[in-house]
PDB file of C-alpha atoms in Angstrom:
ATOM      1  CA  ASP A 183      -4.207  -7.779  -0.319  1.00  0.00           C
ATOM      2  CA  ILE A 184      -6.708  -7.101   2.452  1.00  0.00           C
ATOM      3  CA  GLN A 185      -8.229  -3.623   2.305  1.00  0.00           C
ATOM      4  CA  MET A 186      -9.337  -1.796   5.443  1.00  0.00           C
ATOM      5  CA  THR A 187     -12.043   0.859   5.261  1.00  0.00           C
ATOM      6  CA  GLN A 188     -12.767   3.160   8.191  1.00  0.00           C
ATOM      7  CA  SER A 189     -15.810   5.329   8.725  1.00  0.00           C
ATOM      8  CA  PRO A 190     -16.354   8.129   9.176  1.00  0.00           C
ATOM      9  CA  SER A 191     -13.265   9.928   7.898  1.00  0.00           C
ATOM     10  CA  THR A 192     -13.948  12.832  10.226  1.00  0.00           C
ATOM     11  CA  LEU A 193     -16.052  12.933  13.341  1.00  0.00           C
ATOM     12  CA  SER A 194     -17.047  16.069  15.251  1.00  0.00           C
ATOM     13  CA  ALA A 195     -17.911  15.470  18.890  1.00  0.00           C
ATOM     14  CA  SER A 196     -18.032  17.163  22.278  1.00  0.00           C
ATOM     15  CA  VAL A 197     -16.357  16.293  25.541  1.00  0.00           C
ATOM     16  CA  GLY A 198     -18.413  13.624  27.256  1.00  0.00           C
ATOM     17  CA  ASP A 199     -19.862  12.188  24.042  1.00  0.00           C
ATOM     18  CA  ARG A 200     -19.864   8.484  23.290  1.00  0.00           C
ATOM     19  CA  VAL A 201     -17.989   7.988  20.033  1.00  0.00           C
ATOM     20  CA  THR A 202     -17.796   4.956  17.760  1.00  0.00           C
ATOM     21  CA  ILE A 203     -15.483   4.440  14.788  1.00  0.00           C
ATOM     22  CA  THR A 204     -15.975   1.487  12.476  1.00  0.00           C
ATOM     23  CA  CYS A 205     -13.497  -0.483  10.406  1.00  0.00           C
ATOM     24  CA  ARG A 206     -14.358  -2.987   7.716  1.00  0.00           C
ATOM     25  CA  ALA A 207     -11.996  -5.562   6.232  1.00  0.00           C
ATOM     26  CA  SER A 208     -12.308  -6.733   2.624  1.00  0.00           C
ATOM     27  CA  GLN A 209     -12.087 -10.340   3.830  1.00  0.00           C
ATOM     28  CA  SER A 210     -12.179 -12.101   7.176  1.00  0.00           C
ATOM     29  CA  ILE A 211      -9.282 -11.297   9.495  1.00  0.00           C
ATOM     30  CA  SER A 212     -10.645 -13.210  12.497  1.00  0.00           C
ATOM     31  CA  SER A 213      -9.760 -10.962  15.453  1.00  0.00           C
ATOM     32  CA  TRP A 214      -6.364  -9.824  14.190  1.00  0.00           C
ATOM     33  CA  LEU A 215      -7.112  -6.128  14.372  1.00  0.00           C
ATOM     34  CA  ALA A 216      -5.420  -3.281  16.210  1.00  0.00           C
ATOM     35  CA  TRP A 217      -6.408   0.324  16.864  1.00  0.00           C
ATOM     36  CA  TYR A 218      -3.944   3.212  17.145  1.00  0.00           C
ATOM     37  CA  GLN A 219      -4.232   6.822  18.235  1.00  0.00           C
ATOM     38  CA  GLN A 220      -2.042   9.493  16.689  1.00  0.00           C
ATOM     39  CA  LYS A 221      -1.793  13.138  17.644  1.00  0.00           C
ATOM     40  CA  PRO A 222      -0.227  15.746  15.335  1.00  0.00           C
ATOM     41  CA  GLY A 223       3.562  15.440  15.219  1.00  0.00           C
ATOM     42  CA  LYS A 224       3.523  12.413  17.504  1.00  0.00           C
ATOM     43  CA  VAL A 225       4.201   8.712  17.125  1.00  0.00           C
ATOM     44  CA  PRO A 226       1.170   6.414  16.855  1.00  0.00           C
ATOM     45  CA  LYS A 227       0.117   4.727  20.081  1.00  0.00           C
ATOM     46  CA  LEU A 228      -1.371   1.231  20.305  1.00  0.00           C
ATOM     47  CA  LEU A 229      -4.745   1.267  22.052  1.00  0.00           C
ATOM     48  CA  ILE A 230      -6.357  -2.081  21.296  1.00  0.00           C
ATOM     49  CA  PHE A 231      -4.984  -5.373  19.952  1.00  0.00           C
ATOM     50  CA  LYS A 232      -6.693  -8.592  18.943  1.00  0.00           C
ATOM     51  CA  ALA A 233      -9.850  -6.581  18.307  1.00  0.00           C
ATOM     52  CA  SER A 234     -10.845  -6.117  21.942  1.00  0.00           C
ATOM     53  CA  SER A 235      -7.783  -6.388  24.203  1.00  0.00           C
ATOM     54  CA  LEU A 236      -6.833  -3.120  25.893  1.00  0.00           C
ATOM     55  CA  GLU A 237      -3.143  -2.273  25.752  1.00  0.00           C
ATOM     56  CA  SER A 238      -1.543  -1.739  29.155  1.00  0.00           C
ATOM     57  CA  GLY A 239      -1.920   1.811  30.404  1.00  0.00           C
ATOM     58  CA  VAL A 240      -4.741   2.744  28.031  1.00  0.00           C
ATOM     59  CA  PRO A 241      -7.801   4.229  29.787  1.00  0.00           C
ATOM     60  CA  SER A 242     -10.786   1.938  30.142  1.00  0.00           C
ATOM     61  CA  ARG A 243     -13.042   4.402  28.298  1.00  0.00           C
ATOM     62  CA  PHE A 244     -11.546   2.902  25.124  1.00  0.00           C
ATOM     63  CA  SER A 245     -12.977  -0.407  23.975  1.00  0.00           C
ATOM     64  CA  GLY A 246     -12.883  -2.489  20.824  1.00  0.00           C
ATOM     65  CA  SER A 247     -15.236  -5.089  19.424  1.00  0.00           C
ATOM     66  CA  GLY A 248     -15.898  -7.180  16.365  1.00  0.00           C
ATOM     67  CA  SER A 249     -14.532 -10.126  14.460  1.00  0.00           C
ATOM     68  CA  GLY A 250     -14.404 -11.352  10.895  1.00  0.00           C
ATOM     69  CA  THR A 251     -14.848  -8.241   8.761  1.00  0.00           C
ATOM     70  CA  GLU A 252     -16.624  -5.713  10.997  1.00  0.00           C
ATOM     71  CA  PHE A 253     -14.940  -3.937  13.872  1.00  0.00           C
ATOM     72  CA  SER A 254     -15.471  -0.888  16.035  1.00  0.00           C
ATOM     73  CA  LEU A 255     -13.596   1.330  18.448  1.00  0.00           C
ATOM     74  CA  THR A 256     -15.702   3.073  21.089  1.00  0.00           C
ATOM     75  CA  ILE A 257     -14.745   5.895  23.422  1.00  0.00           C
ATOM     76  CA  SER A 258     -17.365   5.849  26.159  1.00  0.00           C
ATOM     77  CA  SER A 259     -16.930   9.451  27.295  1.00  0.00           C
ATOM     78  CA  LEU A 260     -14.730  11.622  25.091  1.00  0.00           C
ATOM     79  CA  GLN A 261     -12.035  13.530  26.951  1.00  0.00           C
ATOM     80  CA  PRO A 262     -10.010  16.544  25.774  1.00  0.00           C
ATOM     81  CA  ASP A 263      -6.929  14.329  25.371  1.00  0.00           C
ATOM     82  CA  ASP A 264      -8.803  12.067  22.940  1.00  0.00           C
ATOM     83  CA  PHE A 265      -9.025  14.505  20.053  1.00  0.00           C
ATOM     84  CA  ALA A 266      -6.720  12.809  17.579  1.00  0.00           C
ATOM     85  CA  THR A 267      -6.671  10.592  14.504  1.00  0.00           C
ATOM     86  CA  TYR A 268      -7.446   6.905  14.935  1.00  0.00           C
ATOM     87  CA  TYR A 269      -6.309   4.083  12.666  1.00  0.00           C
ATOM     88  CA  CYS A 270      -7.294   0.451  12.454  1.00  0.00           C
ATOM     89  CA  GLN A 271      -4.787  -2.116  11.191  1.00  0.00           C
ATOM     90  CA  GLN A 272      -5.127  -5.752  10.251  1.00  0.00           C
ATOM     91  CA  TYR A 273      -2.362  -8.232  10.994  1.00  0.00           C
ATOM     92  CA  ASN A 274      -4.081 -11.408   9.875  1.00  0.00           C
ATOM     93  CA  SER A 275      -1.927 -11.757   6.797  1.00  0.00           C
ATOM     94  CA  ASP A 276       1.788 -11.437   6.128  1.00  0.00           C
ATOM     95  CA  SER A 277       0.919  -8.113   4.501  1.00  0.00           C
ATOM     96  CA  ARG A 278      -0.427  -5.761   7.133  1.00  0.00           C
ATOM     97  CA  THR A 279      -2.779  -2.935   6.184  1.00  0.00           C
ATOM     98  CA  PHE A 280      -3.971   0.252   7.860  1.00  0.00           C
ATOM     99  CA  GLY A 281      -7.294   1.957   7.448  1.00  0.00           C
ATOM    100  CA  GLN A 282      -7.247   5.500   6.087  1.00  0.00           C
ATOM    101  CA  GLY A 283      -7.820   7.048   9.525  1.00  0.00           C
ATOM    102  CA  THR A 284     -10.611   8.827  11.372  1.00  0.00           C
ATOM    103  CA  LYS A 285     -10.010  12.306  12.694  1.00  0.00           C
ATOM    104  CA  VAL A 286     -11.925  13.094  15.862  1.00  0.00           C
ATOM    105  CA  GLU A 287     -12.451  16.852  16.073  1.00  0.00           C
ATOM    106  CA  ILE A 288     -13.901  19.170  18.654  1.00  0.00           C
ATOM    107  CA  LYS A 289     -17.494  20.103  17.896  1.00  0.00           C
TER     108      LYS A 289
ATOM    109  CA  GLU B 117      13.172  -0.309  28.661  1.00  0.00           C
ATOM    110  CA  VAL B 118      12.387  -0.859  25.002  1.00  0.00           C
ATOM    111  CA  GLN B 119      13.775   1.818  22.683  1.00  0.00           C
ATOM    112  CA  LEU B 120      13.831   2.131  18.910  1.00  0.00           C
ATOM    113  CA  VAL B 121      15.946   4.837  17.291  1.00  0.00           C
ATOM    114  CA  GLU B 122      15.778   5.396  13.534  1.00  0.00           C
ATOM    115  CA  SER B 123      18.452   7.126  11.469  1.00  0.00           C
ATOM    116  CA  GLY B 124      19.538   7.497   7.879  1.00  0.00           C
ATOM    117  CA  GLY B 125      16.844   9.726   6.473  1.00  0.00           C
ATOM    118  CA  GLY B 126      17.530  12.782   4.379  1.00  0.00           C
ATOM    119  CA  LEU B 127      17.120  14.438   1.000  1.00  0.00           C
ATOM    120  CA  ILE B 128      17.722  12.178  -1.984  1.00  0.00           C
ATOM    121  CA  GLN B 129      17.176  12.612  -5.703  1.00  0.00           C
ATOM    122  CA  PRO B 130      14.651  10.484  -7.577  1.00  0.00           C
ATOM    123  CA  GLY B 131      16.201   7.185  -8.599  1.00  0.00           C
ATOM    124  CA  GLY B 132      18.635   7.275  -5.707  1.00  0.00           C
ATOM    125  CA  SER B 133      19.189   4.906  -2.798  1.00  0.00           C
ATOM    126  CA  LEU B 134      19.119   5.258   0.937  1.00  0.00           C
ATOM    127  CA  ARG B 135      19.498   2.892   3.882  1.00  0.00           C
ATOM    128  CA  LEU B 136      17.544   3.458   7.048  1.00  0.00           C
ATOM    129  CA  SER B 137      18.612   2.008  10.371  1.00  0.00           C
ATOM    130  CA  CYS B 138      16.633   1.272  13.515  1.00  0.00           C
ATOM    131  CA  ALA B 139      18.780   0.623  16.575  1.00  0.00           C
ATOM    132  CA  ALA B 140      16.949  -1.382  19.200  1.00  0.00           C
ATOM    133  CA  SER B 141      17.551  -1.710  22.916  1.00  0.00           C
ATOM    134  CA  GLY B 142      15.752  -3.482  25.727  1.00  0.00           C
ATOM    135  CA  PHE B 143      14.983  -6.520  23.581  1.00  0.00           C
ATOM    136  CA  THR B 144      16.455  -8.593  20.734  1.00  0.00           C
ATOM    137  CA  VAL B 145      15.316  -7.740  17.208  1.00  0.00           C
ATOM    138  CA  SER B 146      15.771 -11.343  16.104  1.00  0.00           C
ATOM    139  CA  SER B 147      13.219 -12.520  18.661  1.00  0.00           C
ATOM    140  CA  ASP B 148      10.257 -10.501  17.439  1.00  0.00           C
ATOM    141  CA  TYR B 149       8.380  -9.212  14.407  1.00  0.00           C
ATOM    142  CA  MET B 150       9.928  -5.955  13.203  1.00  0.00           C
ATOM    143  CA  SER B 151       8.241  -3.682  10.682  1.00  0.00           C
ATOM    144  CA  TRP B 152       8.691  -0.447   8.813  1.00  0.00           C
ATOM    145  CA  VAL B 153       5.719   1.904   8.544  1.00  0.00           C
ATOM    146  CA  ARG B 154       5.678   5.224   6.707  1.00  0.00           C
ATOM    147  CA  GLN B 155       3.588   8.358   6.738  1.00  0.00           C
ATOM    148  CA  ALA B 156       3.672  10.882   3.926  1.00  0.00           C
ATOM    149  CA  PRO B 157       3.230  14.533   4.956  1.00  0.00           C
ATOM    150  CA  GLY B 158      -0.376  15.101   5.991  1.00  0.00           C
ATOM    151  CA  LYS B 159      -1.374  11.536   5.079  1.00  0.00           C
ATOM    152  CA  GLY B 160      -2.201   8.302   6.860  1.00  0.00           C
ATOM    153  CA  LEU B 161      -0.067   5.405   7.998  1.00  0.00           C
ATOM    154  CA  GLU B 162       1.204   2.904   5.425  1.00  0.00           C
ATOM    155  CA  TRP B 163       2.732  -0.433   6.315  1.00  0.00           C
ATOM    156  CA  VAL B 164       5.913  -1.007   4.282  1.00  0.00           C
ATOM    157  CA  SER B 165       7.598  -4.257   5.296  1.00  0.00           C
ATOM    158  CA  VAL B 166       8.034  -6.862   8.028  1.00  0.00           C
ATOM    159  CA  ILE B 167      10.741  -9.319   9.007  1.00  0.00           C
ATOM    160  CA  TYR B 168       9.819 -12.251  11.207  1.00  0.00           C
ATOM    161  CA  GLY B 169      12.003 -13.716  13.934  1.00  0.00           C
ATOM    162  CA  GLY B 170      12.724 -16.648  11.684  1.00  0.00           C
ATOM    163  CA  GLY B 171      13.898 -14.304   8.938  1.00  0.00           C
ATOM    164  CA  SER B 172      10.941 -14.364   6.536  1.00  0.00           C
ATOM    165  CA  THR B 173      10.289 -11.018   4.907  1.00  0.00           C
ATOM    166  CA  TYR B 174       7.195  -9.441   3.339  1.00  0.00           C
ATOM    167  CA  TYR B 175       6.563  -6.175   1.527  1.00  0.00           C
ATOM    168  CA  ALA B 176       3.765  -3.859   0.491  1.00  0.00           C
ATOM    169  CA  ASP B 177       3.162  -4.022  -3.263  1.00  0.00           C
ATOM    170  CA  PHE B 178       4.237  -0.404  -3.751  1.00  0.00           C
ATOM    171  CA  VAL B 179       7.818  -1.144  -2.555  1.00  0.00           C
ATOM    172  CA  LYS B 180       8.217  -4.738  -3.680  1.00  0.00           C
ATOM    173  CA  GLY B 181      11.386  -5.148  -5.719  1.00  0.00           C
ATOM    174  CA  ARG B 182      12.746  -1.761  -4.622  1.00  0.00           C
ATOM    175  CA  PHE B 183      13.047  -1.996  -0.827  1.00  0.00           C
ATOM    176  CA  THR B 184      14.761  -4.678   1.261  1.00  0.00           C
ATOM    177  CA  ILE B 185      14.297  -5.230   4.976  1.00  0.00           C
ATOM    178  CA  SER B 186      17.083  -6.874   6.952  1.00  0.00           C
ATOM    179  CA  ARG B 187      18.634  -6.994  10.386  1.00  0.00           C
ATOM    180  CA  ASP B 188      22.037  -7.352  11.970  1.00  0.00           C
ATOM    181  CA  ASN B 189      21.662  -9.452  15.087  1.00  0.00           C
ATOM    182  CA  SER B 190      25.146  -8.558  16.339  1.00  0.00           C
ATOM    183  CA  LYS B 191      24.218  -4.860  16.270  1.00  0.00           C
ATOM    184  CA  ASN B 192      20.605  -5.459  17.282  1.00  0.00           C
ATOM    185  CA  THR B 193      19.618  -3.210  14.402  1.00  0.00           C
ATOM    186  CA  LEU B 194      16.912  -3.304  11.748  1.00  0.00           C
ATOM    187  CA  TYR B 195      17.504  -1.878   8.271  1.00  0.00           C
ATOM    188  CA  LEU B 196      15.516  -0.771   5.257  1.00  0.00           C
ATOM    189  CA  GLN B 197      17.465  -0.525   2.015  1.00  0.00           C
ATOM    190  CA  MET B 198      15.533   1.716  -0.354  1.00  0.00           C
ATOM    191  CA  ASN B 199      16.455   1.755  -4.044  1.00  0.00           C
ATOM    192  CA  SER B 200      14.932   3.436  -7.092  1.00  0.00           C
ATOM    193  CA  LEU B 201      13.345   6.056  -4.878  1.00  0.00           C
ATOM    194  CA  ARG B 202      10.395   8.056  -6.168  1.00  0.00           C
ATOM    195  CA  ALA B 203       8.828  11.337  -5.107  1.00  0.00           C
ATOM    196  CA  GLU B 204       5.903   9.379  -3.661  1.00  0.00           C
ATOM    197  CA  ASP B 205       8.282   7.634  -1.236  1.00  0.00           C
ATOM    198  CA  THR B 206       8.668  10.928   0.614  1.00  0.00           C
ATOM    199  CA  ALA B 207       7.544  10.230   4.168  1.00  0.00           C
ATOM    200  CA  VAL B 208       8.499   9.803   7.772  1.00  0.00           C
ATOM    201  CA  TYR B 209       9.628   6.202   8.163  1.00  0.00           C
ATOM    202  CA  TYR B 210       9.025   4.479  11.498  1.00  0.00           C
ATOM    203  CA  CYS B 211      10.286   1.149  12.722  1.00  0.00           C
ATOM    204  CA  ALA B 212       7.868  -0.751  14.937  1.00  0.00           C
ATOM    205  CA  ARG B 213       8.020  -3.858  17.071  1.00  0.00           C
ATOM    206  CA  GLY B 214       5.516  -6.647  17.455  1.00  0.00           C
ATOM    207  CA  TRP B 215       2.671  -8.456  15.729  1.00  0.00           C
ATOM    208  CA  ALA B 216       0.568  -5.455  16.653  1.00  0.00           C
ATOM    209  CA  PHE B 217       2.857  -2.457  16.883  1.00  0.00           C
ATOM    210  CA  GLY B 218       3.258  -1.840  20.575  1.00  0.00           C
ATOM    211  CA  TYR B 219       6.539   0.007  20.248  1.00  0.00           C
ATOM    212  CA  TRP B 220       7.507   2.642  17.695  1.00  0.00           C
ATOM    213  CA  GLY B 221      10.590   4.698  17.026  1.00  0.00           C
ATOM    214  CA  GLN B 222      10.442   8.463  16.611  1.00  0.00           C
ATOM    215  CA  GLY B 223      10.762   8.226  12.849  1.00  0.00           C
ATOM    216  CA  THR B 224      13.201   9.515  10.241  1.00  0.00           C
ATOM    217  CA  LEU B 225      12.200  11.781   7.358  1.00  0.00           C
ATOM    218  CA  VAL B 226      12.997  10.770   3.811  1.00  0.00           C
ATOM    219  CA  THR B 227      12.525  13.425   1.144  1.00  0.00           C
ATOM    220  CA  VAL B 228      12.805  12.400  -2.481  1.00  0.00           C
ATOM    221  CA  SER B 229      13.172  15.470  -4.642  1.00  0.00           C
ATOM    222  CA  SER B 230      15.383  16.944  -7.325  1.00  0.00           C
TER     223      SER B 230
END
């Protein structure tokens, strides 16, 4: 199975900061990667699909990049609503896999 | 409007069985990829299973042989039959639509405990 490793596990940042989360796949997944945001007690929300495509309605401060095994999610200017946990997920294979999550905390 | 509504969760003893349902509206379950994803209390997301439009099914290793995903096209409903339940299966179970999961239900809590 394909393993997904996110870093860091926790990130402390301030409003207005540029934030980058990375996700590494154990083998090539082309661009079949999604990013989700989850707030406590809430359902996960799709932000990015196919590595860099912004889901409808998601603010443009979110962007995704990468292909193969290395991917990143960037928030260009962190807003109060962005403090949450972020997950990457591969869907290259019949067996999908999530990363372990990155919690973005207020510094 | 796309809606997914899970049901069937509850408290079950280890070794027991439970069937979760996910009633869909606004689209046809047989026309898309439908998955189950779970989240143990305080933990991350875990993909559990997927059923393709053509009917092919796939499972995470930790549920293979114990869980079965299926759908009833006439009811437009997705199911997850869970057998031989273990304490570590305790989680909120979500159904989700799509190759990437653009739509999620609200989840149903399964607690496996004696």
